Short mmCIF file of C-alpha atoms and ligand atoms in Angstrom, two decimals:
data_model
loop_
_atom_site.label_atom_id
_atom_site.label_comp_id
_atom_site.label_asym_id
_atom_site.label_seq_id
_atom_site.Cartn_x
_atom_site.Cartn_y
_atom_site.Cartn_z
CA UNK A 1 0.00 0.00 0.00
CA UNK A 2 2.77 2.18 1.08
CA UNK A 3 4.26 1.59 -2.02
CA UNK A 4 2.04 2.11 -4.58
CA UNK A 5 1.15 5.82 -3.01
CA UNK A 6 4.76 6.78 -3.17
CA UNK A 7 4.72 5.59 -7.11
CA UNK A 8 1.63 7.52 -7.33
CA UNK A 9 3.44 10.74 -5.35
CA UNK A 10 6.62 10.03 -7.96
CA UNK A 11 4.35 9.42 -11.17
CA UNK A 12 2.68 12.96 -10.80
CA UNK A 13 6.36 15.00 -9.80
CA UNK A 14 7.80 13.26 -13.42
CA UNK A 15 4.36 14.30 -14.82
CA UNK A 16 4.57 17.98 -13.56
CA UNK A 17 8.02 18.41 -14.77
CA UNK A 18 7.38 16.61 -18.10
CA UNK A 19 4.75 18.80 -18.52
CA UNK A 20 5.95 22.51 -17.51
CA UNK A 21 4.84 25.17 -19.39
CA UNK A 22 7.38 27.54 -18.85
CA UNK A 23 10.49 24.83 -19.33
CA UNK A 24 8.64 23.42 -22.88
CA UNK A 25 8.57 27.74 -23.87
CA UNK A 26 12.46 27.94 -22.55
CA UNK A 27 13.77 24.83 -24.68
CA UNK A 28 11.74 25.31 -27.99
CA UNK A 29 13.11 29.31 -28.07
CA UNK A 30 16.23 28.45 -26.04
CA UNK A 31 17.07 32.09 -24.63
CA UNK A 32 18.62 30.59 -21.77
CA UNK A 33 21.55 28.28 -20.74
CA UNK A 34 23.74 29.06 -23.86
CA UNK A 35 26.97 27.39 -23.19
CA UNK A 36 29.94 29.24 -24.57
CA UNK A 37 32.90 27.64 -26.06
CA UNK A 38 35.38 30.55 -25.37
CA UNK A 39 35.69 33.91 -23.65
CA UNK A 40 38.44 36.41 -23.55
CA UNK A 41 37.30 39.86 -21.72
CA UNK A 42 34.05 40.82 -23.23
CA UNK A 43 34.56 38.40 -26.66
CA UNK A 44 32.61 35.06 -25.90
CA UNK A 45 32.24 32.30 -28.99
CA UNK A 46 28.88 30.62 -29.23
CA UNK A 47 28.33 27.91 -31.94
CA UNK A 48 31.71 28.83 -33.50
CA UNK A 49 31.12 32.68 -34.20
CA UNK A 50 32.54 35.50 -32.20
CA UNK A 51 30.23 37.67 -30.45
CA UNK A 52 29.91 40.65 -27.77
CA UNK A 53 28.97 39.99 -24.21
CA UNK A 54 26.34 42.66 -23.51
CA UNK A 55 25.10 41.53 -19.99
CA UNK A 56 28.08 40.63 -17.58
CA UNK A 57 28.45 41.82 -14.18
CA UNK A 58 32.14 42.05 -14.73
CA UNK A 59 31.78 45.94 -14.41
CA UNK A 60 35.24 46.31 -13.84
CA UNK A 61 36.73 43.99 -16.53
CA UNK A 62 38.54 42.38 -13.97
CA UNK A 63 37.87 38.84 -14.48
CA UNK A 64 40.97 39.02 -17.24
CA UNK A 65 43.20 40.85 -15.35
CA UNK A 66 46.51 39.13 -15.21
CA UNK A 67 46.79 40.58 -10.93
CA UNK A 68 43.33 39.05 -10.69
CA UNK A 69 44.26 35.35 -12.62
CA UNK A 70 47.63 34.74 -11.41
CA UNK A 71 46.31 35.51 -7.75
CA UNK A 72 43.69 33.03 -8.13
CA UNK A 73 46.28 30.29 -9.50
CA UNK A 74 48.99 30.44 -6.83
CA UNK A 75 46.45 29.89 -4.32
CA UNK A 76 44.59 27.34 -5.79
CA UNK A 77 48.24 25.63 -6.01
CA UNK A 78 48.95 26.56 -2.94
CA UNK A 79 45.33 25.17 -0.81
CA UNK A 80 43.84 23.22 -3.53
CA UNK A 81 40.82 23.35 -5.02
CA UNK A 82 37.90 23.07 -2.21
CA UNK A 83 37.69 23.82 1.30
CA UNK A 84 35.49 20.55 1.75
CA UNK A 85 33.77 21.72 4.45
CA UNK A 86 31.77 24.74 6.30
CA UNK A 87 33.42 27.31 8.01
CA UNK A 88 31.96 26.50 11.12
CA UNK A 89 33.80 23.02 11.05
CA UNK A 90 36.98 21.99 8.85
CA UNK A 91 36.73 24.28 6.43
CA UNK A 92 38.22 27.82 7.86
CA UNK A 93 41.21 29.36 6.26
CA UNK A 94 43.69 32.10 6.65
CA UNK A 95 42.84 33.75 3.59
CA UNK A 96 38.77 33.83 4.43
CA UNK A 97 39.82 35.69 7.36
CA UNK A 98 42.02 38.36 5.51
CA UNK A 99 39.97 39.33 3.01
CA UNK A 100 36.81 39.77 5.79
CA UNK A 101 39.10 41.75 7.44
CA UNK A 102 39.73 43.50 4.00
CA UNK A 103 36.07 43.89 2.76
CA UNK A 104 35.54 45.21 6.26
CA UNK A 105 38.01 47.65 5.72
CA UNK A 106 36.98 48.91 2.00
CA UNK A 107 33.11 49.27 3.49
CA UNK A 108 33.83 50.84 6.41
CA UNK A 109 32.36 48.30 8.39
CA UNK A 110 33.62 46.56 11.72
CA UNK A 111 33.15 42.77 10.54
CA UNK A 112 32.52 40.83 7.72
CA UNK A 113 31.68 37.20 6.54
CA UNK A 114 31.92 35.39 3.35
CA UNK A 115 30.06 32.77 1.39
CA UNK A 116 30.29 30.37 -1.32
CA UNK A 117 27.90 32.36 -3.33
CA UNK A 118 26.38 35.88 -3.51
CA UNK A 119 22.33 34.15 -3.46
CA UNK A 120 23.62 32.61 0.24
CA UNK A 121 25.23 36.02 1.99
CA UNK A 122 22.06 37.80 1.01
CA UNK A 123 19.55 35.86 1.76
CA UNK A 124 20.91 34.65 4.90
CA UNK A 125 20.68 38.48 5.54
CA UNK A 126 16.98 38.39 5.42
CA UNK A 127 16.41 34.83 6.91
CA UNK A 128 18.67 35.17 10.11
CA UNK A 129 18.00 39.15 11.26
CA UNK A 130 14.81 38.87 10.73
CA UNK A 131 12.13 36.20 12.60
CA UNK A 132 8.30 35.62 13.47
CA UNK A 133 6.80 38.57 14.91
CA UNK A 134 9.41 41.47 12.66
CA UNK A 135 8.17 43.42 9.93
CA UNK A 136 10.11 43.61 6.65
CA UNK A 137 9.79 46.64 4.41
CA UNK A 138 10.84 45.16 1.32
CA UNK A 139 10.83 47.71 -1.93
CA UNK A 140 8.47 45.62 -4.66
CA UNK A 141 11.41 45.48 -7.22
CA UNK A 142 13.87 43.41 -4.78
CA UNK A 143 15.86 40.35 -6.33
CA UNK A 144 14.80 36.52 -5.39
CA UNK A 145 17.47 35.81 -2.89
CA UNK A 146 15.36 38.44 -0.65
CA UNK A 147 12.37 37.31 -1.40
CA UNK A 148 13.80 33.85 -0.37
CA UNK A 149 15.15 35.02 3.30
CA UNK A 150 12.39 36.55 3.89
CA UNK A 151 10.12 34.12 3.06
CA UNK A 152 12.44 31.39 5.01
CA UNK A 153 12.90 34.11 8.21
CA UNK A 154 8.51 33.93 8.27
CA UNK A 155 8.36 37.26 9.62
CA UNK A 156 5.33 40.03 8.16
CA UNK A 157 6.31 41.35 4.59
CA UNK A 158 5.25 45.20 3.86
CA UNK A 159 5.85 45.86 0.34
CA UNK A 160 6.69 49.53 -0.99
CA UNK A 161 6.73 50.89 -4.09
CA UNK A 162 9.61 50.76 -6.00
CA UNK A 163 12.17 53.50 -4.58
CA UNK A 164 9.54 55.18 -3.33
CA UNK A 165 10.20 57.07 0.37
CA UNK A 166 6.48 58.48 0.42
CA UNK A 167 5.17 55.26 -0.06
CA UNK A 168 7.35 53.47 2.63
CA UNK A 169 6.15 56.20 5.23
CA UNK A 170 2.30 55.24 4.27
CA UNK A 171 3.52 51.64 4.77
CA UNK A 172 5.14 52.45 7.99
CA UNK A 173 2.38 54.45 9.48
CA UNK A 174 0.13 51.84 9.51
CA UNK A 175 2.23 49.25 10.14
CA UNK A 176 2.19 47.18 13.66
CA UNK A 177 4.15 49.75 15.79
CA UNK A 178 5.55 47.27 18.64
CA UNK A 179 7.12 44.76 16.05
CA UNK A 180 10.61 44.89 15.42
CA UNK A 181 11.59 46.16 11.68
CA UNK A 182 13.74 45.70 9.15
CA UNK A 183 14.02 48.18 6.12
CA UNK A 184 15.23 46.23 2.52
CA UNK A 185 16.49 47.40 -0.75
CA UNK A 186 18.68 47.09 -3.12
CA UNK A 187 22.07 49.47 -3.48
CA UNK A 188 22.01 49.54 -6.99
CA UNK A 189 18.64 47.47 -8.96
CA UNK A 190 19.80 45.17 -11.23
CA UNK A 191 17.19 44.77 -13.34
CA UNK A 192 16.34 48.41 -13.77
CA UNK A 193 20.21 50.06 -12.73
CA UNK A 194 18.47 52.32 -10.05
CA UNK A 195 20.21 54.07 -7.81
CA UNK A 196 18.57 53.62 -4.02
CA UNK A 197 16.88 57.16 -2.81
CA UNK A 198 19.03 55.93 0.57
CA UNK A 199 19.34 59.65 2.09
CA UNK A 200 15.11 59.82 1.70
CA UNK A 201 14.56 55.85 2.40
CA UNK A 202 16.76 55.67 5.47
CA UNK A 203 15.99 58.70 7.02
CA UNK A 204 12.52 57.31 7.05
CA UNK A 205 13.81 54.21 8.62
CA UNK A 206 15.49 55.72 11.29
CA UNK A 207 12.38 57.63 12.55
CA UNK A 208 10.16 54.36 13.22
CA UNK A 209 13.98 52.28 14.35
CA UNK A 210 13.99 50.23 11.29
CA UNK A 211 17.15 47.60 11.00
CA UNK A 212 18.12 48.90 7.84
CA UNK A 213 20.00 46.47 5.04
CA UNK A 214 21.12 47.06 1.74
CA UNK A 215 21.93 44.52 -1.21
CA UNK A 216 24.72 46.28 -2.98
CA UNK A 217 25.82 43.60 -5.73
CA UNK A 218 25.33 46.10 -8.54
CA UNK A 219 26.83 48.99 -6.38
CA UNK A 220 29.71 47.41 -5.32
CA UNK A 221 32.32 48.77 -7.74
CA UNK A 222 30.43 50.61 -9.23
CA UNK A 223 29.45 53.76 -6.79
CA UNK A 224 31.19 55.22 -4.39
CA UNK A 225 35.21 56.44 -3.45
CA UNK A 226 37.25 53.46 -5.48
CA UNK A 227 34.11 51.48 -5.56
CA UNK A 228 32.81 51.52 -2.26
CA UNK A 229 29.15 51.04 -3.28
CA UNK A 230 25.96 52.83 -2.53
CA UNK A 231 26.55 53.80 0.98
CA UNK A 232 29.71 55.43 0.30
CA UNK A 233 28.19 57.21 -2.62
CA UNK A 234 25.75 59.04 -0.36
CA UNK A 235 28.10 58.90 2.77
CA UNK A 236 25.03 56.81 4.95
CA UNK A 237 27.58 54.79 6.79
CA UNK A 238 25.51 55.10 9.77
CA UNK A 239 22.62 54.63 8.91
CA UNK A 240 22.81 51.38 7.39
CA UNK A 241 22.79 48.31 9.77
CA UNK A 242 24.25 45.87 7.33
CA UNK A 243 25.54 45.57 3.40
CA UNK A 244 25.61 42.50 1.63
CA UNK A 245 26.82 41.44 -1.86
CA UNK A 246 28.23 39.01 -4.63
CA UNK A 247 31.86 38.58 -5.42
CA UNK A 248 30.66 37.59 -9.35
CA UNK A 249 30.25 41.19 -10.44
CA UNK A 250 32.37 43.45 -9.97
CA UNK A 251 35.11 41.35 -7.64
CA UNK A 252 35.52 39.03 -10.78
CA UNK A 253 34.89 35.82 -8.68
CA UNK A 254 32.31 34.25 -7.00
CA UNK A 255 30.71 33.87 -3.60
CA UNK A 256 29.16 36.43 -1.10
CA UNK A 257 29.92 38.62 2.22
CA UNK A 258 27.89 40.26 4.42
CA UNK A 259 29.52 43.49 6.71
CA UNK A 260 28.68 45.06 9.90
CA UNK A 261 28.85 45.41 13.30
CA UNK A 262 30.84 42.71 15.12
CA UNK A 263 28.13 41.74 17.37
CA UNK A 264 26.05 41.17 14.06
CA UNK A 265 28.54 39.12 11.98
CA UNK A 266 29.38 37.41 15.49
CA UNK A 267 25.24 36.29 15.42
CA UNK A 268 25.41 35.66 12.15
CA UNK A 269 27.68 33.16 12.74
CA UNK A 270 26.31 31.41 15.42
CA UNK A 271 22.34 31.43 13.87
CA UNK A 272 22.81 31.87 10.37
CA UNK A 273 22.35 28.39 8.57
CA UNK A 274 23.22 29.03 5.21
CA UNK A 275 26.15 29.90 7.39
CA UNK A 276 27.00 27.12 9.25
CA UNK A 277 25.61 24.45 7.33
CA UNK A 278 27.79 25.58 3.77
CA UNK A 279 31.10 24.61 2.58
CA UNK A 280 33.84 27.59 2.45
CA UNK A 281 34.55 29.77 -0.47
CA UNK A 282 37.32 27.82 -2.58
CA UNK A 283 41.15 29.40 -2.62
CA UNK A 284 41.38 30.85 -5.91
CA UNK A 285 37.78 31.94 -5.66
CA UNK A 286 38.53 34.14 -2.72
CA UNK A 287 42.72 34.73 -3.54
CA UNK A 288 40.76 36.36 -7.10
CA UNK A 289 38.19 38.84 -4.85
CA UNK A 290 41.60 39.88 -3.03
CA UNK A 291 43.54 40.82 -5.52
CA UNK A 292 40.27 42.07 -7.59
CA UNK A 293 40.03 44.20 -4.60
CA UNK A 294 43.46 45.14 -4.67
CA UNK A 295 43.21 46.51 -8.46
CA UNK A 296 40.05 48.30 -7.55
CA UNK A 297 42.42 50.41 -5.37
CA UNK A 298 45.80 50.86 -7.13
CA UNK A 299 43.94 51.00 -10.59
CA UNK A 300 41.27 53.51 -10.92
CA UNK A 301 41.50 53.98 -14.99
CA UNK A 302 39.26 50.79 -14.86
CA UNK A 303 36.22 52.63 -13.02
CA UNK A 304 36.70 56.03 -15.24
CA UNK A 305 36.54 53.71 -18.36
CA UNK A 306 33.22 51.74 -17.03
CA UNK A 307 31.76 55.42 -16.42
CA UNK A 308 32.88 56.73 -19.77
CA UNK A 309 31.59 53.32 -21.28
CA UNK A 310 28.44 53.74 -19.96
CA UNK A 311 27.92 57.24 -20.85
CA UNK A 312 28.87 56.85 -24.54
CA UNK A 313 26.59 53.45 -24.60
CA UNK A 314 23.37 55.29 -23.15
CA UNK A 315 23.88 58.09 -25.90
CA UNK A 316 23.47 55.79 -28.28
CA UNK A 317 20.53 53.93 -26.77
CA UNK A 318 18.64 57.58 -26.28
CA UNK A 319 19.67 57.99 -29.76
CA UNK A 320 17.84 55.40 -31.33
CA UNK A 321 15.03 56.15 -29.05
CA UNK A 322 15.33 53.18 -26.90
CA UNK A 323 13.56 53.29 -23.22
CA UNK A 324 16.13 52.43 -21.09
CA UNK A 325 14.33 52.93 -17.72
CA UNK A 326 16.21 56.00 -16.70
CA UNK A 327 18.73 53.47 -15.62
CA UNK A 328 21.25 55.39 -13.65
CA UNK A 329 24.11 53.40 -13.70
CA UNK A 330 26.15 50.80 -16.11
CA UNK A 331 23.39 48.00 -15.52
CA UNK A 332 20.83 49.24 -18.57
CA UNK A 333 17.56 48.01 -19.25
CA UNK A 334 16.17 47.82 -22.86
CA UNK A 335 12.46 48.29 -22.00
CA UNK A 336 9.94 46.70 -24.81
CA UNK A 337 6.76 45.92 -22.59
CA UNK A 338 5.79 42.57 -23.93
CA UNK A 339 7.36 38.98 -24.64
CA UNK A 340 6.34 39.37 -27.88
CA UNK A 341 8.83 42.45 -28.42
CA UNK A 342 11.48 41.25 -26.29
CA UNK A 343 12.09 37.93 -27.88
CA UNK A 344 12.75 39.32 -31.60
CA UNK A 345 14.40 41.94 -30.58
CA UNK A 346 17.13 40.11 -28.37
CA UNK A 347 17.10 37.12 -31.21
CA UNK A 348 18.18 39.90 -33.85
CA UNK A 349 20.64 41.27 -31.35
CA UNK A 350 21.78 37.88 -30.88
CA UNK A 351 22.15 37.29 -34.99
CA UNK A 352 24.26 40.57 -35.05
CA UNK A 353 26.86 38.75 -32.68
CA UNK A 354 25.69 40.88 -29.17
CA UNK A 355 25.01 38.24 -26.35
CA UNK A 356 22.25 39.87 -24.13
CA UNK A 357 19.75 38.38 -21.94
CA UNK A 358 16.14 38.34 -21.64
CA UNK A 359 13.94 39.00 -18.37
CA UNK A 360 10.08 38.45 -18.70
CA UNK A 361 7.35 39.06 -15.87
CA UNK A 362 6.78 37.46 -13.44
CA UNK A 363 10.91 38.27 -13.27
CA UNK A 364 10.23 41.90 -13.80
CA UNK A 365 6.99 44.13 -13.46
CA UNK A 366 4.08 43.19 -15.57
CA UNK A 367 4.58 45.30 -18.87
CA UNK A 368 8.23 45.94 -18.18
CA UNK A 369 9.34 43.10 -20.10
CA UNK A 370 13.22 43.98 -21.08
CA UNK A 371 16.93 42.82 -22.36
CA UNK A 372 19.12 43.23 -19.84
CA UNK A 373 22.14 44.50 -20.80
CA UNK A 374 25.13 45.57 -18.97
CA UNK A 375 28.17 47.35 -19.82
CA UNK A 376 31.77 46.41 -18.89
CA UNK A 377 35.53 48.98 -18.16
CA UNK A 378 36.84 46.34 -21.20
CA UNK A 379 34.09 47.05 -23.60
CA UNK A 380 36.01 48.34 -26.67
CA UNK A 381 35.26 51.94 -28.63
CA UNK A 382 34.98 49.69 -31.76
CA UNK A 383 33.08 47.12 -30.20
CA UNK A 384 30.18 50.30 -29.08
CA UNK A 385 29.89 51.32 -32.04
CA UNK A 386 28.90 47.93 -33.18
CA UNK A 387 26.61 47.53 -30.41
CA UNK A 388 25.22 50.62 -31.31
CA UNK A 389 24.79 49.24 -35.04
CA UNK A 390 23.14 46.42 -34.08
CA UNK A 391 21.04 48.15 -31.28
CA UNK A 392 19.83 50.41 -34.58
CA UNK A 393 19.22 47.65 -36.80
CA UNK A 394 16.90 46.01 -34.15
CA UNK A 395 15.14 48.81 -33.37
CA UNK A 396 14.08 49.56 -36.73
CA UNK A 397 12.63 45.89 -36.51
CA UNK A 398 9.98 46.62 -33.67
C1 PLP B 401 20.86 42.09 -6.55
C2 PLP B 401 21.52 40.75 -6.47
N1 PLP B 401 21.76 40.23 -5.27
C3 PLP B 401 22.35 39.03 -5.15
C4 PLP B 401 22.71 38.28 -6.24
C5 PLP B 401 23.33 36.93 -6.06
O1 PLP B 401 24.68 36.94 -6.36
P1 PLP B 401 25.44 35.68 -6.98
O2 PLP B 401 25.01 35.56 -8.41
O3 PLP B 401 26.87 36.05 -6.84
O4 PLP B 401 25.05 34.48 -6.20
C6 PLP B 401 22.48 38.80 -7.51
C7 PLP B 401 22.85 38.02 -8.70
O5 PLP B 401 22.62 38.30 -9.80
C8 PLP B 401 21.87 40.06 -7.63
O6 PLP B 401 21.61 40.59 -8.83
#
């Protein structure tokens, strides 16, 4: 009897993933998963031809930089390949502990901790600050890994309008006054390249003792004295309780930290499971942030090119007409509003030899439908103005 249920229980999961929707729509147009057979800085091969990568988050270029690869070599030589193990148990290292203390430094925060990945430092921010009984003021536009920490912390949600301080003071005044609160946003969007109104959102904050966090993958790098992200941009050092982040953007590696008090990364340690229960960042993974980190500093022609980039870029987009969002930074949004538009429009990108990527709703707002693209420090002057061609030529199509 027991049996026979749990081939019944099995028979409809096959069923249900035979018959998705959504995965049948993703493999007949295939917009996703492309596997590339080479990459050098921002040239990536795909079925044999040459193209332009259009939507990394290697801001910075870094990824190539000889500092950056030989860093991440010698220490993968030097420790091996894998930590094996959380950092709770086997799995600490030296060099996790010098580049917290180095992140720490750069952010202007007391402590910091690292992850594996970006997705587990930020949503461990949500899901261990955060319990039954707290509110979260989330902005509507936040990325999944919030929405996943806050759904795992199970504390009250309060959703405000996208980078909008009037409507997180309606929000606020009518929400429960005795629970404890946590304020969430995003340093930088990276769907839409917003800029957080932080002086506006966290003032309100501070009035009704909100916990305040801030996501700053797309910041990171990007904003800020060398880099420093969104806080440093508007000086709000203060008033923000904790900044989390990726290594894969504009630290050309991968993995995660969180920064902040020491009393907070000190809890985070002891309650945070994605914490505890998650094997270390790898040697060359974190040897590559370090020295990534170390460029960002001794090197600052590779943040005045991703500014000048970006400028030049959104020209041309404005140019040709393009609704880019009002994106405010080098993460740029090619609004079209419907599947329909986006899918020909990135496929005839795509045929011109510029690698972009699609987001449809439910990933962004309902009528927001958009290619993401995303412009890097190594993006050539020649390699714009074929970008900008092909940008044209596709635009014409519509
Ligand atoms: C805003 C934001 N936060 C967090 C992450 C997760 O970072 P990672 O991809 O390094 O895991 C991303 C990734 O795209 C992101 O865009």
């Amino acid at each position: 009897m027991a049996i026979s249920l749990f081939a019944k229980n099995k028979k409809g999961i096959l069923n249900r993933c035979r018959d998705d929707y959504a995965t049948k729509m993703r493999l007949k147009y295939a917009p996703y998963y492309h596997a590339m057979e080479f990459q050098k800085d921002t040239t990536v091969r795909l079925g044999g031809r040459d193209m332009i990568m259009l939507s990394s988050n290697d801001y910075l270029g870094l990824s190539f930089h000889p500092k950056v690869i030989e860093a991440s070599t010698a220490a993968t030589r030097k420790w091996g390949t894998s930590t094996n193990g959380a950092r709770s148990s086997n799995g600490s290292r030296t060099f996790h502990v010098e580049l917290e203390e180095k992140l720490a430094a750069f952010l202007g925060t007391e402590a910091c901790h690292i992850h594996a990945a970006g997705y587990l430092s930020v949503m461990t921010s949500m899901a261990t600050f955060a319990q039954k009984g707290d509110v979260i003021l989330a902005d509507k536009n936040l990325h999944s890994c919030l929405w996943d920490g806050i759904q795992i912390s199970r504390a009250t949600v309060e959703r405000f309008s996208h980078n909008s301080p009037d409507d997180l003071r309606g929000v606020l005044s009518s929400s429960n006054s005795d629970a404890a609160k946590l304020l969430v946003v995003e340093g930088v969007y990276s769907m839409e390249g917003h800029i957080a109104r932080l002086p506006e959102l966290t003032e309100i904050g501070e009035e009704y003792g909100c916990f305040t966090v801030v996501d700053d993958a797309h910041g990171f790098g990007v904003l800020g004295r060398q880099g420093r992200g969104t806080t440093n941009h508007f000086g709000l050092h203060e008033k923000v309780d904790l900044i989390c982040g990726s290594l894969s953007k504009s630290l050309a590696s991968t993995g995660g930290y969180v920064a902040g008090t020491r009393d907070v990364i000190e809890y985070l340690r002891t309650n945070s499971k994605q914490t505890i229960f998650s094997a270390a960042i790898s040697a060359g993974q974190a040897a590559a942030a370090m020295a990534a980190l170390e460029v960002m500093q001794s090197e600052p022609q590779h943040l005045e090119r991703l500014w000048a980039n970006t400028k030049k870029y959104k020209a041309i987009l404005k140019g040709l007409g393009l609704d880019i969002w009002e994106s405010e930074t080098p993460a740029v949004p090619i609004v079209l509003g419907s599947k329909e538009r986006v899918y020909p429009f990135w496929k005839t990108l795509l045929d011109k030899g510029i690698f972009t990527v699609m987001s449809i709703a439910p990933a962004v707002p309902a009528g927001k439908d958009l290619v993401r693209t995303a412009i890097s420090a190594l993006h050539t002057d020649e390699q714009i103005e074929k970008i900008g061609e092909a940008m044209a030529f596709a635009a014409k199509k519509l």
